[in-house]
Amino acid sequence: MNIPFNVPPSVAFQNGHFTAENVVKKVTRSGDLVGIFHDHAAWQAIPAQTPFYEVEMLDSPQGEGELYVGATHLHPGRVGDEFYMTRGHFHHRREQGEVYMGLRGQGLLLLQNERGEARLENVSPGSVHIIPGFTAHRLINTGTDILSALAVWPTMAGHDYAALAQGFALRVVLQEGKIQAKEVQNG
Ligand code: PAN
Ligand code: ZN
């Protein structure tokens, strides 16, 4: 009997794009990111249709124990002095964790627990990030290239954006020519 060697999907290390039959893509634009950046006037000056990030996802079966695989491609840039970033979220099922891996570009992963304590990890090609359960997460592009990161998470995890309506406790800005993390007052 000839047992076939099946060809799985693949991700290109250079740019994080998938080669697969069923790739779903979602673009998040400036206009979708209401209230995310601290300089409201600078955000309003950017056309609402400007793409900030794209997420590519493999088509996954749904259910307990199943996993999504996705890649986020976050454009470089700043809104005022603040670097482009993803909206950021807790998982709806708080106990569900996630793994990120840097593929392209340079940036930061902002992590924040339910007590509001925040920390940052450097993201670069090959970096591996274990996002524990009960931890909100956001990517920040501090470089000049697109920041691409692979992510694997349970399909049942879901996204809870509303829990972060008050924002994260840290903002990452370019001030005096330096990348700096600032604590948010009344965050
Ligand atoms: C990622 C994120 C992706 C976009 O796939 O969903 O980076 O960020 P926002 O969902 O915060 O807009 C992930 O963490 N999934 O769980
Ligand atoms: Zn997530």
Short mmCIF file of C-alpha atoms and ligand atoms in Angstrom, two decimals:
data_model
loop_
_atom_site.label_atom_id
_atom_site.label_comp_id
_atom_site.label_asym_id
_atom_site.label_seq_id
_atom_site.Cartn_x
_atom_site.Cartn_y
_atom_site.Cartn_z
CA MET A 1 0.00 0.00 0.00
CA ASN A 2 1.26 3.48 -0.88
CA ILE A 3 0.87 5.77 2.11
CA PRO A 4 0.87 9.41 0.90
CA PHE A 5 3.17 12.03 2.36
CA ASN A 6 0.62 14.79 2.86
CA VAL A 7 1.73 18.38 2.38
CA PRO A 8 0.80 20.52 5.40
CA PRO A 9 0.32 24.29 5.27
CA SER A 10 3.53 26.25 5.59
CA VAL A 11 4.53 29.69 6.81
CA ALA A 12 7.33 31.63 5.12
CA PHE A 13 9.91 32.63 7.73
CA GLN A 14 10.83 35.77 5.74
CA ASN A 15 7.41 37.39 5.82
CA GLY A 16 5.00 35.22 7.83
CA HIS A 17 2.65 34.53 4.91
CA PHE A 18 0.91 31.17 4.79
CA THR A 19 0.87 28.80 1.88
CA ALA A 20 -2.39 26.95 2.31
CA GLU A 21 -5.69 26.46 0.51
CA ASN A 22 -7.93 28.18 3.04
CA VAL A 23 -6.44 31.31 4.50
CA VAL A 24 -8.84 33.81 6.04
CA LYS A 25 -7.62 37.43 6.19
CA LYS A 26 -8.85 40.30 8.33
CA VAL A 27 -7.62 43.86 7.99
CA THR A 28 -7.81 46.28 10.92
CA ARG A 29 -7.76 49.93 9.89
CA SER A 30 -7.18 53.18 11.69
CA GLY A 31 -10.92 53.80 11.86
CA ASP A 32 -11.43 50.53 13.76
CA LEU A 33 -9.07 51.61 16.54
CA VAL A 34 -11.27 54.19 18.28
CA GLY A 35 -9.84 55.33 21.61
CA ILE A 36 -6.74 53.12 21.41
CA PHE A 37 -4.05 55.79 20.90
CA HIS A 38 -3.52 58.50 23.47
CA ASP A 39 -3.10 61.37 20.98
CA HIS A 40 -6.66 61.62 19.73
CA ALA A 41 -5.95 64.51 17.35
CA ALA A 42 -3.04 62.65 15.73
CA TRP A 43 -5.25 59.57 15.32
CA GLN A 44 -8.06 61.63 13.74
CA ALA A 45 -5.61 63.09 11.21
CA ILE A 46 -4.95 59.59 9.80
CA PRO A 47 -7.47 58.54 7.10
CA ALA A 48 -9.86 55.95 8.58
CA GLN A 49 -9.14 53.49 5.75
CA THR A 50 -5.41 53.31 6.51
CA PRO A 51 -4.54 49.67 7.23
CA PHE A 52 -2.75 49.17 10.57
CA TYR A 53 -2.59 45.37 10.67
CA GLU A 54 -3.65 42.22 8.89
CA VAL A 55 -4.29 38.83 10.48
CA GLU A 56 -4.07 35.69 8.32
CA MET A 57 -5.57 32.53 9.77
CA LEU A 58 -5.64 28.93 8.73
CA ASP A 59 -9.06 27.37 8.57
CA SER A 60 -9.35 25.31 11.79
CA PRO A 61 -11.98 22.95 13.10
CA GLN A 62 -13.91 24.39 16.06
CA GLY A 63 -14.26 22.75 19.44
CA GLU A 64 -12.56 21.90 22.72
CA GLY A 65 -8.91 21.05 22.16
CA GLU A 66 -8.76 22.54 18.64
CA LEU A 67 -6.20 25.23 17.81
CA TYR A 68 -6.05 28.29 15.58
CA VAL A 69 -2.84 29.25 13.80
CA GLY A 70 -2.58 32.86 12.69
CA ALA A 71 -0.06 35.45 11.65
CA THR A 72 -0.32 39.13 12.49
CA HIS A 73 1.34 41.68 10.20
CA LEU A 74 1.55 45.02 12.00
CA HIS A 75 2.64 48.02 9.94
CA PRO A 76 5.35 50.38 11.17
CA GLY A 77 4.40 53.90 12.14
CA ARG A 78 3.35 56.20 14.93
CA VAL A 79 0.20 58.00 15.99
CA GLY A 80 1.74 61.12 17.48
CA ASP A 81 4.62 59.72 19.54
CA GLU A 82 3.00 56.29 20.08
CA PHE A 83 3.98 53.29 17.99
CA TYR A 84 1.40 51.39 15.95
CA MET A 85 -0.04 48.52 17.95
CA THR A 86 -2.81 45.95 17.91
CA ARG A 87 -5.99 46.58 19.88
CA GLY A 88 -5.03 43.95 22.45
CA HIS A 89 -7.29 41.61 24.40
CA PHE A 90 -7.86 39.11 27.16
CA HIS A 91 -9.20 35.79 26.04
CA HIS A 92 -12.90 35.46 26.75
CA ARG A 93 -12.04 32.17 28.42
CA ARG A 94 -9.47 33.76 30.70
CA GLU A 95 -7.57 30.56 31.52
CA GLN A 96 -6.62 29.96 27.87
CA GLY A 97 -3.04 30.87 26.96
CA GLU A 98 -1.33 31.42 23.62
CA VAL A 99 2.10 31.16 22.00
CA TYR A 100 3.54 33.90 19.77
CA MET A 101 6.70 33.65 17.70
CA GLY A 102 8.41 36.60 16.03
CA LEU A 103 8.99 36.19 12.27
CA ARG A 104 9.87 39.58 10.82
CA GLY A 105 10.65 43.04 12.11
CA GLN A 106 11.22 44.37 15.61
CA GLY A 107 8.74 45.15 18.31
CA LEU A 108 7.36 44.45 21.74
CA LEU A 109 4.74 42.22 23.25
CA LEU A 110 2.85 43.98 26.04
CA LEU A 111 1.46 41.59 28.62
CA GLN A 112 -0.85 42.55 31.47
CA ASN A 113 -2.43 40.42 34.17
CA GLU A 114 -5.82 40.91 35.77
CA ARG A 115 -4.29 42.98 38.60
CA GLY A 116 -3.23 45.50 35.94
CA GLU A 117 0.50 44.66 36.21
CA ALA A 118 2.16 45.09 32.80
CA ARG A 119 5.45 43.89 31.34
CA LEU A 120 7.13 43.91 27.93
CA GLU A 121 9.02 41.30 25.92
CA ASN A 122 11.21 42.04 22.90
CA VAL A 123 9.83 40.53 19.70
CA SER A 124 12.29 39.71 16.91
CA PRO A 125 12.62 36.93 14.32
CA GLY A 126 12.65 33.63 16.21
CA SER A 127 11.60 34.97 19.61
CA VAL A 128 9.13 32.70 21.40
CA HIS A 129 6.52 34.13 23.77
CA ILE A 130 4.39 32.13 26.13
CA ILE A 131 1.31 34.14 27.01
CA PRO A 132 -0.10 32.58 30.17
CA GLY A 133 -3.80 32.37 30.88
CA PHE A 134 -5.42 35.40 32.54
CA THR A 135 -3.04 37.70 30.61
CA ALA A 136 -3.99 40.42 28.12
CA HIS A 137 -1.66 40.84 25.13
CA ARG A 138 -0.85 43.45 22.50
CA LEU A 139 1.84 43.70 19.79
CA ILE A 140 3.68 47.00 19.30
CA ASN A 141 5.81 47.73 16.22
CA THR A 142 8.85 49.76 17.26
CA GLY A 143 10.76 49.10 14.02
CA THR A 144 10.75 50.37 10.46
CA ASP A 145 9.64 47.10 8.78
CA ILE A 146 6.35 45.22 9.14
CA LEU A 147 6.25 43.26 12.42
CA SER A 148 5.03 39.72 11.70
CA ALA A 149 4.34 37.20 14.44
CA LEU A 150 2.90 33.71 14.34
CA ALA A 151 0.29 32.84 16.98
CA VAL A 152 -1.25 29.56 18.15
CA TRP A 153 -4.26 29.60 20.48
CA PRO A 154 -7.29 27.49 21.36
CA THR A 155 -10.30 28.01 19.10
CA MET A 156 -12.48 28.13 22.22
CA ALA A 157 -10.48 30.98 23.80
CA GLY A 158 -12.47 33.84 22.23
CA HIS A 159 -11.53 37.52 22.48
CA ASP A 160 -12.58 39.96 25.18
CA TYR A 161 -11.76 43.50 24.07
CA ALA A 162 -14.21 45.24 26.37
CA ALA A 163 -12.30 44.29 29.53
CA LEU A 164 -9.51 46.62 28.36
CA ALA A 165 -11.74 49.61 27.63
CA GLN A 166 -9.61 51.61 30.09
CA GLY A 167 -6.47 50.65 28.21
CA PHE A 168 -3.20 49.03 29.24
CA ALA A 169 -0.99 50.32 32.06
CA LEU A 170 1.95 51.02 29.69
CA ARG A 171 2.34 52.99 26.47
CA VAL A 172 5.34 52.73 24.19
CA VAL A 173 6.43 56.01 22.63
CA LEU A 174 9.30 57.64 20.79
CA GLN A 175 10.52 60.55 22.90
CA GLU A 176 13.85 62.34 22.57
CA GLY A 177 14.73 59.86 19.82
CA LYS A 178 14.38 56.89 22.20
CA ILE A 179 11.87 54.07 22.43
CA GLN A 180 10.39 54.45 25.92
CA ALA A 181 7.71 52.68 27.94
CA LYS A 182 5.61 55.08 30.01
CA GLU A 183 3.25 54.26 32.83
CA VAL A 184 -0.26 55.48 32.11
CA GLN A 185 -1.74 57.75 34.78
CA ASN A 186 -5.32 56.77 35.71
CA GLY A 187 -4.96 53.96 33.13
C1 PAN B 1 -3.86 37.30 17.75
C2 PAN B 1 -4.53 38.68 17.68
C3 PAN B 1 -4.00 39.56 16.55
C4 PAN B 1 -4.76 40.90 16.44
O1 PAN B 1 -4.22 36.52 16.65
O2 PAN B 1 -5.93 38.50 17.57
O3 PAN B 1 -2.65 39.84 16.80
O4 PAN B 1 -4.84 41.55 17.69
P1 PAN B 1 -6.25 41.98 18.30
O5 PAN B 1 -7.13 40.74 18.26
O6 PAN B 1 -5.96 42.41 19.69
O7 PAN B 1 -6.81 43.05 17.42
C5 PAN B 1 -4.29 36.68 19.08
O8 PAN B 1 -3.77 37.05 20.11
N1 PAN B 1 -5.28 35.79 19.07
O9 PAN B 1 -5.75 35.27 20.23
ZN ZN B 2 -4.92 36.24 21.91
#
